[in-house]
Tab-separated table of C-alpha atoms in Angstrom:
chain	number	residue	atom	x	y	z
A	1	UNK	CA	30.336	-25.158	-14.477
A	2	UNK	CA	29.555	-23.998	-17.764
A	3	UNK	CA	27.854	-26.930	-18.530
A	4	UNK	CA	25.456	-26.606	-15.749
A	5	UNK	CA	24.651	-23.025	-17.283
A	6	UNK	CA	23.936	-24.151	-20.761
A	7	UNK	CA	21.368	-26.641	-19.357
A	8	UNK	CA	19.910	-23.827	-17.358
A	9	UNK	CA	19.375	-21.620	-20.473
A	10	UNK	CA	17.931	-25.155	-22.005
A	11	UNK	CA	15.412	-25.164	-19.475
A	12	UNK	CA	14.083	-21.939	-20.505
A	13	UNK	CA	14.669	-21.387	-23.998
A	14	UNK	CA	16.648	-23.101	-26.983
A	15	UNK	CA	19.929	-21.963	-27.408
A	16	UNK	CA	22.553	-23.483	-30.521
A	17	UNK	CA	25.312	-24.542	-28.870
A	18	UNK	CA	27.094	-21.796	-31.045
A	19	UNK	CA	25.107	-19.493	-29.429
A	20	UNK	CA	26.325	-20.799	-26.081
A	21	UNK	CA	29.690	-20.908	-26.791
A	22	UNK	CA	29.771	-17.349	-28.195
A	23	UNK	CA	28.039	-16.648	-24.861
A	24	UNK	CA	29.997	-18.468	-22.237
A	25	UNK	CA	32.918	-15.556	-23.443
A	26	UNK	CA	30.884	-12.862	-21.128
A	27	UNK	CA	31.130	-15.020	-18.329
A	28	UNK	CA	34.399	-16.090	-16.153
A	29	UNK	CA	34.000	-18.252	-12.827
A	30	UNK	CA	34.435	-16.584	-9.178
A	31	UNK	CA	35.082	-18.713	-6.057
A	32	UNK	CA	33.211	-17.121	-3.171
A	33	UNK	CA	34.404	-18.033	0.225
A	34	UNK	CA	31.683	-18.229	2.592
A	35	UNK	CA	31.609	-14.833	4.463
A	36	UNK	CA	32.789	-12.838	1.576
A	37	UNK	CA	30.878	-10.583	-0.442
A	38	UNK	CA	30.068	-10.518	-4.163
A	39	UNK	CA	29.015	-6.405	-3.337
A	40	UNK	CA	28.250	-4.288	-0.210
A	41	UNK	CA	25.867	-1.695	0.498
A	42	UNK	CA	26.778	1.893	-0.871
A	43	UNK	CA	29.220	0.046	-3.288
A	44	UNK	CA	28.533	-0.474	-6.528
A	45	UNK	CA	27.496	-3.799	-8.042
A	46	UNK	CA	29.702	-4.800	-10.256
A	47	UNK	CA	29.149	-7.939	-11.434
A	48	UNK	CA	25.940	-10.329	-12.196
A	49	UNK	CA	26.315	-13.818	-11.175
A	50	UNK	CA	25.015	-17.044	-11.567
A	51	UNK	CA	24.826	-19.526	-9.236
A	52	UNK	CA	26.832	-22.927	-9.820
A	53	UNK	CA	27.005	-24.003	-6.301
A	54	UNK	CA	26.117	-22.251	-3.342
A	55	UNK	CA	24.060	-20.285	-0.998
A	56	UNK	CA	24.010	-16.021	-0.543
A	57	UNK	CA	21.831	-13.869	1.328
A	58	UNK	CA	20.703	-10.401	0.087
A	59	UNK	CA	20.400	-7.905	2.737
A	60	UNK	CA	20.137	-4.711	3.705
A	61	UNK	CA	21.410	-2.554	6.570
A	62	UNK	CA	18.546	0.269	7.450
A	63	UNK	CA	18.885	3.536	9.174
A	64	UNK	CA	18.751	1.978	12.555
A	65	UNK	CA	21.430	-0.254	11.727
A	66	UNK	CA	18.558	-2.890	11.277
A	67	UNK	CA	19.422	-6.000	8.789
A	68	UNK	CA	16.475	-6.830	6.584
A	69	UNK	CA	17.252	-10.009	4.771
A	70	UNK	CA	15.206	-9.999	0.786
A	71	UNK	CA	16.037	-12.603	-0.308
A	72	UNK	CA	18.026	-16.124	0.097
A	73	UNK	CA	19.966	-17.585	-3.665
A	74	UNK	CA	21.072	-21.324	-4.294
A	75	UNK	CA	22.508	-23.014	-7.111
A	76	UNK	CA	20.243	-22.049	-10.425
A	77	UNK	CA	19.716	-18.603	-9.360
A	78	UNK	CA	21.277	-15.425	-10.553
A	79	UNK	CA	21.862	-12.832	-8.440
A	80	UNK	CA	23.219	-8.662	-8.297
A	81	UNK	CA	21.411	-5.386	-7.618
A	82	UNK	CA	20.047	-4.890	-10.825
A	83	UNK	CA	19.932	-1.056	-10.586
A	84	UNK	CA	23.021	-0.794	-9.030
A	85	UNK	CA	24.712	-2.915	-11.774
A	86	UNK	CA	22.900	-1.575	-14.776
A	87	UNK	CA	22.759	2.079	-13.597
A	88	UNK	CA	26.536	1.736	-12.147
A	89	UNK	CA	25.149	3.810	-8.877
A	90	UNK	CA	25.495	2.824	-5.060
A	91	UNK	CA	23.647	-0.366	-3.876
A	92	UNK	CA	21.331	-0.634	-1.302
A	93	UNK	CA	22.503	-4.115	-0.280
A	94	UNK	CA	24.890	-5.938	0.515
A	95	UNK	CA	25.229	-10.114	-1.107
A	96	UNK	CA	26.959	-12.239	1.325
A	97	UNK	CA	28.153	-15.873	0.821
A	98	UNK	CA	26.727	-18.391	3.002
A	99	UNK	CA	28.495	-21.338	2.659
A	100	UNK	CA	31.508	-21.393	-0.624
A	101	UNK	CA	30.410	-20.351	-3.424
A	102	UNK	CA	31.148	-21.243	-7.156
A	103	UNK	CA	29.905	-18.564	-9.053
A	104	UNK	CA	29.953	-17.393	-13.518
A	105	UNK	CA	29.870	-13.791	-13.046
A	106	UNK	CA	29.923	-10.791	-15.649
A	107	UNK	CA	30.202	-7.278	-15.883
A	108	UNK	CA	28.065	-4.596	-17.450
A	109	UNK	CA	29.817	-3.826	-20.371
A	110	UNK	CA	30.395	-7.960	-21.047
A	111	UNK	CA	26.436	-8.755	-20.021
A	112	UNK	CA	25.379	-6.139	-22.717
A	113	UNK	CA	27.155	-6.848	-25.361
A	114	UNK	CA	26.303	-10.535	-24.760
A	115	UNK	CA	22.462	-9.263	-25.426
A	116	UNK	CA	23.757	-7.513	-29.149
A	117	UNK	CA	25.788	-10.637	-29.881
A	118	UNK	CA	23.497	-13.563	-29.249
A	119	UNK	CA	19.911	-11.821	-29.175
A	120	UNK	CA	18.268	-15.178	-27.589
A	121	UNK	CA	19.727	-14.331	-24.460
A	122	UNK	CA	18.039	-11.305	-24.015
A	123	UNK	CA	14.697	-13.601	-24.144
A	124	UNK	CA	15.805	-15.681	-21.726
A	125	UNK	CA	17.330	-13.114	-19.737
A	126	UNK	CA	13.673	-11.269	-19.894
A	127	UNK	CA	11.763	-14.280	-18.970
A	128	UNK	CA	13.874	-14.550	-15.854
A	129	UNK	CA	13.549	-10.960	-14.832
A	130	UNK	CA	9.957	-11.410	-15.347
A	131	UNK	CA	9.982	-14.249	-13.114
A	132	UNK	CA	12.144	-12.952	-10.423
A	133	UNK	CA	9.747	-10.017	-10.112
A	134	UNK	CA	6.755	-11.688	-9.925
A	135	UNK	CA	8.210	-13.500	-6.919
A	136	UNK	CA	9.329	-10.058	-5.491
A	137	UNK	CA	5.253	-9.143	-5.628
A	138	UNK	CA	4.471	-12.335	-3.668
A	139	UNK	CA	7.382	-11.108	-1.491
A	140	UNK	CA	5.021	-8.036	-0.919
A	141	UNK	CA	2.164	-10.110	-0.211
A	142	UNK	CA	3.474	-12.463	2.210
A	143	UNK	CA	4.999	-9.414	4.354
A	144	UNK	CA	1.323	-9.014	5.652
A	145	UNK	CA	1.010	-12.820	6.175
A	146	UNK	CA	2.055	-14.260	9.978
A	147	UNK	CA	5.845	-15.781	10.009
A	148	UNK	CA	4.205	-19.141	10.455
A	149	UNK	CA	2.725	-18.851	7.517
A	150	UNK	CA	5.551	-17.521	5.535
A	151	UNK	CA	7.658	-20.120	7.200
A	152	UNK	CA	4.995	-23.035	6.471
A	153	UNK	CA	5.251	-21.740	2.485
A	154	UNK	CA	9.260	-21.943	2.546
A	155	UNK	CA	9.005	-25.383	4.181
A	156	UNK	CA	6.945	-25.996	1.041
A	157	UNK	CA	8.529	-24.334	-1.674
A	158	UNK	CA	11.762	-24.835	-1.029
A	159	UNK	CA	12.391	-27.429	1.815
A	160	UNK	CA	16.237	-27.441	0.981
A	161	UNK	CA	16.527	-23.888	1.768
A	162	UNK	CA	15.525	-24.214	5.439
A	163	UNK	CA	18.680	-26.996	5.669
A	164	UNK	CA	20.988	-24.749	4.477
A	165	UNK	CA	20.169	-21.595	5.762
A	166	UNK	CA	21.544	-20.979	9.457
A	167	UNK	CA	18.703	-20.543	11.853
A	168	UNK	CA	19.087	-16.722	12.982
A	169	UNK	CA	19.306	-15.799	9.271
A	170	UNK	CA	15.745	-17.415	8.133
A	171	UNK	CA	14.929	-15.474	11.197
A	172	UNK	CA	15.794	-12.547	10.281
A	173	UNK	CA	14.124	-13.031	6.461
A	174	UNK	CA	10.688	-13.618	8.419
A	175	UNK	CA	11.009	-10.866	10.202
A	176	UNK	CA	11.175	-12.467	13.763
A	177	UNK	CA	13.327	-13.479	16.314
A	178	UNK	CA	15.330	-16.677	16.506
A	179	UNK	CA	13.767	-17.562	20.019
A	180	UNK	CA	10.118	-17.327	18.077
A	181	UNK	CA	11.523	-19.406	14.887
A	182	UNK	CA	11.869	-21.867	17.587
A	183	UNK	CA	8.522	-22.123	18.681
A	184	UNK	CA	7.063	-21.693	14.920
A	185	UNK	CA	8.613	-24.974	14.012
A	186	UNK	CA	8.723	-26.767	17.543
A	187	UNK	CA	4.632	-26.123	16.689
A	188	UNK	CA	4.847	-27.728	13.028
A	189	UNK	CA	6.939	-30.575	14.030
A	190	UNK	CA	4.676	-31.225	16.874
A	191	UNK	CA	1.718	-31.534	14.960
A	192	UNK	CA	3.246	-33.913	12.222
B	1	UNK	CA	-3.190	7.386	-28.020
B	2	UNK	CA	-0.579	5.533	-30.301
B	3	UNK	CA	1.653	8.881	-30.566
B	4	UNK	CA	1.943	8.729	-26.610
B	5	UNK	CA	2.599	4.802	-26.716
B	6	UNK	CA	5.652	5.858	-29.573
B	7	UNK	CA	7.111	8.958	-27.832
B	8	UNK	CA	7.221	6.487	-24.093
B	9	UNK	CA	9.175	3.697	-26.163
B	10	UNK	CA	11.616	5.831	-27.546
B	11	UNK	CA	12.317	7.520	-24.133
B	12	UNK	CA	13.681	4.067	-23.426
B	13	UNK	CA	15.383	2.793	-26.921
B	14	UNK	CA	15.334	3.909	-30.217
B	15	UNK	CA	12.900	2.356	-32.402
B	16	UNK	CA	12.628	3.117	-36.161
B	17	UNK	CA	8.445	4.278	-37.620
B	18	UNK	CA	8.251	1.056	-39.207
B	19	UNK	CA	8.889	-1.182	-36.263
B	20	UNK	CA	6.465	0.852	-34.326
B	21	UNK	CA	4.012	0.607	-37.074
B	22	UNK	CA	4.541	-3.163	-36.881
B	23	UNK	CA	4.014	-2.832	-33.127
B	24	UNK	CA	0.903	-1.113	-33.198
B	25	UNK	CA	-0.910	-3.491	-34.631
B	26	UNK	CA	-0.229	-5.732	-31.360
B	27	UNK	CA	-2.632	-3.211	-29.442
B	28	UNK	CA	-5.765	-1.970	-29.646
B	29	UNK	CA	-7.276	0.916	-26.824
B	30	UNK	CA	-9.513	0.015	-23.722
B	31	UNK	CA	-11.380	3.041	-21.948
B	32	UNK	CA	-11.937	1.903	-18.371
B	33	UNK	CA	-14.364	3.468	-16.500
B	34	UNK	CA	-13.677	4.281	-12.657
B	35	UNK	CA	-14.581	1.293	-10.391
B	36	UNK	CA	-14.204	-1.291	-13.258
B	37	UNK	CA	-11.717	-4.345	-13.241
B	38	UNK	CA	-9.406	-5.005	-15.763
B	39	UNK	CA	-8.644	-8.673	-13.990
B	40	UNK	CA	-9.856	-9.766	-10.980
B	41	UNK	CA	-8.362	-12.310	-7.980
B	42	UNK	CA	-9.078	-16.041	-9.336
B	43	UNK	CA	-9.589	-14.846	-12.304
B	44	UNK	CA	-6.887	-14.949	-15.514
B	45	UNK	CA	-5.044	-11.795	-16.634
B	46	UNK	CA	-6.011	-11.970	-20.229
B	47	UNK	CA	-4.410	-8.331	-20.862
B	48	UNK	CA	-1.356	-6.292	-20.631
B	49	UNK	CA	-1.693	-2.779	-20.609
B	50	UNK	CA	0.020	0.947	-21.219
B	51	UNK	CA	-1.705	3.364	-19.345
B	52	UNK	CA	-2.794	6.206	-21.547
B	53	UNK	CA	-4.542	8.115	-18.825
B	54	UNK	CA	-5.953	7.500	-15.800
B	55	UNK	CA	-5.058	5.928	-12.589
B	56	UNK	CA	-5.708	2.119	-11.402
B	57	UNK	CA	-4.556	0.114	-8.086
B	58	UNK	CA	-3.732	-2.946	-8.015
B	59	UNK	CA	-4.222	-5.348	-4.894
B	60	UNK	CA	-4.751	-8.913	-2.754
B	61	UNK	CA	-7.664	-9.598	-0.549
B	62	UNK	CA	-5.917	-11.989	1.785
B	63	UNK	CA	-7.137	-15.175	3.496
B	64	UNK	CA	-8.417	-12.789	6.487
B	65	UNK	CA	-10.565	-10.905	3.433
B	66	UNK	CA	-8.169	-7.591	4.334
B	67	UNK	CA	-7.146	-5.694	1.091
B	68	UNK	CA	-3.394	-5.158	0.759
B	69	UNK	CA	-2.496	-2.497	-1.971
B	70	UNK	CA	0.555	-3.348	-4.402
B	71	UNK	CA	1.080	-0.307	-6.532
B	72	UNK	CA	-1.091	2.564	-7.906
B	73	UNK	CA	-0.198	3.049	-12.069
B	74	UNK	CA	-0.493	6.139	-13.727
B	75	UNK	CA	0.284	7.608	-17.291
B	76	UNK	CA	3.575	5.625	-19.021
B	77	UNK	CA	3.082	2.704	-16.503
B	78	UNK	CA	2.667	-0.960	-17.426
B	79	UNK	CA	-0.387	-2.913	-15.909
B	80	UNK	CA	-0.749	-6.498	-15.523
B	81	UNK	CA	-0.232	-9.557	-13.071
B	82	UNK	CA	2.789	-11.218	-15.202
B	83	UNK	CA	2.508	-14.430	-13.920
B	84	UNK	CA	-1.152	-15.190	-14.245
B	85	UNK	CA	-0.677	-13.460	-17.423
B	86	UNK	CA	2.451	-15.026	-19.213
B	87	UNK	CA	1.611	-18.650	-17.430
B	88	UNK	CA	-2.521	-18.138	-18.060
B	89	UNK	CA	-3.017	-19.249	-14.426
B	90	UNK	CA	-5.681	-17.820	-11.938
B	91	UNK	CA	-4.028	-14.051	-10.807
B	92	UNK	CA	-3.725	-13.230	-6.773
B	93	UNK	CA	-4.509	-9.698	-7.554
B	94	UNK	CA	-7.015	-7.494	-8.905
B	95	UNK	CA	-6.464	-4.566	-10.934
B	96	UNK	CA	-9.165	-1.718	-10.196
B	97	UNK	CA	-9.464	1.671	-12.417
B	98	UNK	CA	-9.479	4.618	-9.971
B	99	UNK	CA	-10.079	7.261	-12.688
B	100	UNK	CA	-11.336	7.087	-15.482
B	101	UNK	CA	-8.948	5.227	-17.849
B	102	UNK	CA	-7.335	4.804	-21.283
B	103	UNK	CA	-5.158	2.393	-21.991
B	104	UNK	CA	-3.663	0.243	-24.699
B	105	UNK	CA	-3.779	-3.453	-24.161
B	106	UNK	CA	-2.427	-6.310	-25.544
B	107	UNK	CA	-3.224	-10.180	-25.292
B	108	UNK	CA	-0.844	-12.703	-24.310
B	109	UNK	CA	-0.368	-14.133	-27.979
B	110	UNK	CA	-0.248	-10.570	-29.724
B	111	UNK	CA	2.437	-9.586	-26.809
B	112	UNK	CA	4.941	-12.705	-27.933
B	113	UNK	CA	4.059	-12.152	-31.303
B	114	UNK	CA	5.066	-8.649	-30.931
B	115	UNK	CA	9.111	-9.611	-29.627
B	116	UNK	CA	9.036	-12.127	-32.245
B	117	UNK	CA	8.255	-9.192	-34.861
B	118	UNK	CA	9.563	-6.826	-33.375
B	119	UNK	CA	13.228	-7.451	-31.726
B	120	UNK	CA	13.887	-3.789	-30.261
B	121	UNK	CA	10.503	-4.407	-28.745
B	122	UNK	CA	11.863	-7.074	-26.868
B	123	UNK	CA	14.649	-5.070	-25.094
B	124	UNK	CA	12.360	-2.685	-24.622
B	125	UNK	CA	10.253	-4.657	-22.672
B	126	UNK	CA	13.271	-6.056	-20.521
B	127	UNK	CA	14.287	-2.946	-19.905
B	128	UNK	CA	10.700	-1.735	-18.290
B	129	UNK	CA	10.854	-5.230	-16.653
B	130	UNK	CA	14.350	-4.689	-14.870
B	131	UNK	CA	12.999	-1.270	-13.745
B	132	UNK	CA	9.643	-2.385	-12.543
B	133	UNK	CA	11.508	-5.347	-10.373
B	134	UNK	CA	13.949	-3.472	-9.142
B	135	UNK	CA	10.984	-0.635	-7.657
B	136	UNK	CA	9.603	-3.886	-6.373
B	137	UNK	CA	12.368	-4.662	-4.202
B	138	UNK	CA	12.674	-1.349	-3.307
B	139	UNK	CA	9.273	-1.492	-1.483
B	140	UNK	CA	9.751	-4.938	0.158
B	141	UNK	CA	12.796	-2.638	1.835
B	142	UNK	CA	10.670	-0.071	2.942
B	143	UNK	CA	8.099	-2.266	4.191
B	144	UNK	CA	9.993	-2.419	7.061
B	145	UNK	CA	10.105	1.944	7.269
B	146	UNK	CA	7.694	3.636	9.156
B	147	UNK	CA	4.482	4.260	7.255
B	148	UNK	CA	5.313	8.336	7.820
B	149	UNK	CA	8.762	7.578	6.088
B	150	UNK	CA	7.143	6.026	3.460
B	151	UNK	CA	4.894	8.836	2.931
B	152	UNK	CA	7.544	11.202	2.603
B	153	UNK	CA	9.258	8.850	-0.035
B	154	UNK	CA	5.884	9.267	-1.652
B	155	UNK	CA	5.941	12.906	-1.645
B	156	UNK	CA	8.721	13.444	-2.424
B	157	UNK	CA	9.042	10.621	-5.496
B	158	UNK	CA	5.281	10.998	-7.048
B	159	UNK	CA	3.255	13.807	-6.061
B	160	UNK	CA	0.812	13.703	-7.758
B	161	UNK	CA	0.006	10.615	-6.988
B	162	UNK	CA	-0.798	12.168	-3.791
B	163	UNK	CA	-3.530	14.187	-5.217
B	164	UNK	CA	-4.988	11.785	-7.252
B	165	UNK	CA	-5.347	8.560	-5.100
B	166	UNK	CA	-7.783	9.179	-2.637
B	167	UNK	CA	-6.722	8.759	1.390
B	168	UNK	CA	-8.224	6.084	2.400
B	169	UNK	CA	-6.421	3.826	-0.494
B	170	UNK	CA	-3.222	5.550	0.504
B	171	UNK	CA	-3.332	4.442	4.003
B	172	UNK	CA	-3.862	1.337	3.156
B	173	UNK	CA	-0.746	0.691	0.900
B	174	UNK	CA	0.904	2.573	3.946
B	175	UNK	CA	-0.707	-0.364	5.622
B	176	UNK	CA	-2.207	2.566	8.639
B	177	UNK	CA	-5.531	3.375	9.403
B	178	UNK	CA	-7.201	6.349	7.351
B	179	UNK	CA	-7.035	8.653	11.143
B	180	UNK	CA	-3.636	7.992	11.214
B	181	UNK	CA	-2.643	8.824	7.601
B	182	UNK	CA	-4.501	12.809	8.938
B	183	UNK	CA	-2.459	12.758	11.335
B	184	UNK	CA	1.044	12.149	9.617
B	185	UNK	CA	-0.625	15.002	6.833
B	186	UNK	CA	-0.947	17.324	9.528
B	187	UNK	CA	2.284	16.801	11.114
B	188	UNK	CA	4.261	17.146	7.552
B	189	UNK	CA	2.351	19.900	6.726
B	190	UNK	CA	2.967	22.236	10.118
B	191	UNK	CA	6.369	21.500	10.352
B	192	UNK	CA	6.490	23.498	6.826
């Protein structure tokens, strides 16, 4: 497991495998049984995880009792609220496992100091917020986009996903009903 | 210029003179007149920018040619399109001055030469990052909120923003027509 992080770092940036091992101390593994939660909504996030095996949905409840799904996370991804973690306030969301999960997490206090004591990992930590919130923007984007669209660009970008993901859940992400995810890829399959 | 650029830093982290002298050097100011571009769609974000003064909005034209606006900046914000800018690839949005504007820009190789020489500068800059994704998310949420919700999020959160932006820019990051934005005005403002 911790293997599969220090090659994830690798990818990134280039970090000693001192570095690594001084890092792997802020992080202990968590097994997630599908169902369960990592956090809820109105709790706060405690922990920042990385993704060794798995899938989680991101979600959020809304004033009508609405969910509103933000995101979906497999293997190489890390996921918490970030404000709710580094601010130690009430999350808006609630991160559910999907299927079981094998997870490194770390709290506040160990993720911090893990910055101070090996300062490459802030850099790659910054590159990947970067990255994570440029894909939030495109997130904004697509909202104005039709779901077949959006749909066609998951089928695209990650193909794997739409596998794993039950059907009433990618749903929900697009903003649509099941009964019209249906028809979106009856559609796509039909003209392949 | 540079005083304002030291004073919105250290609101965030400490950093000694000399680093921010170091930093300085990394920037150099931009005046922006009102209806000018500092990247456009297709084009590559060659700059990074603090926002002095002034206002900008940044936005997609989609496939359908409709405009869809992002975020408005003002004073202490943080301009660019990250991706096209970090990965020198075309941008998806472009990045119009609505006032007026001075800011403080920075090219991509100054900008990584900057962490390199300056580590707090780093942290700094994950820091805004974290905040500026986690905002991000926060509007994919409301997305989903009425626009007259989302107005009184608005009014509530930046005010002036309200004065500054003209109406029929704000109704279309409310993602209403301009009639209807008068008539969610009027409605807030009687029932006061």
């Amino acid at each position: 497991m911790f293997d599969h992080l220090r090659q994830h770092i690798n990818s990134v940036i280039s970090m000693s495998g001192s570095d690594f091992d001084k890092l792997a101390n802020f992080f202990k593994p968590l097994h997630l049984k599908k169902k369960e939660f990592l956090h809820r909504q109105n709790e706060v996030c405690r922990h920042i995880a990385f993704v060794h095996k798995g899938c989680l949905r991101n979600y959020n409840i809304d004033s009508k009792g609405d969910e509103q799904i933000i995101y979906f996370a497999i293997e190489d991804w890390w996921v918490a609220d970030l404000q709710s973690f580094f601010l130690q306030i009430p999350s808006q969301f609630n991160l559910q496992a999907l299927e079981d999960c094998e997870l490194l997490i770390s709290t506040k206090k160990d993720f911090e100091q893990a910055f101070e004591v090996v300062p490459t990992f802030e850099k790659f930590y910054r590159l990947k917020t970067q990255t994570a919130y440029t894909k939030t923007q495109q997130t904004v984007v697509e909202k104005s986009e039709t779901a077949e669209d959006r749909y066609l660009k998951l089928f695209k970008t990650s193909p794997s996903l739409l596998q794993r993901v039950p059907q009433h859940y990618l749903a929900s992400y697009l903003g649509i009903k099941p009964q019209s995810l249906s028809r979106i890829r009856k559609k796509i399959f039909d003209s392949r």
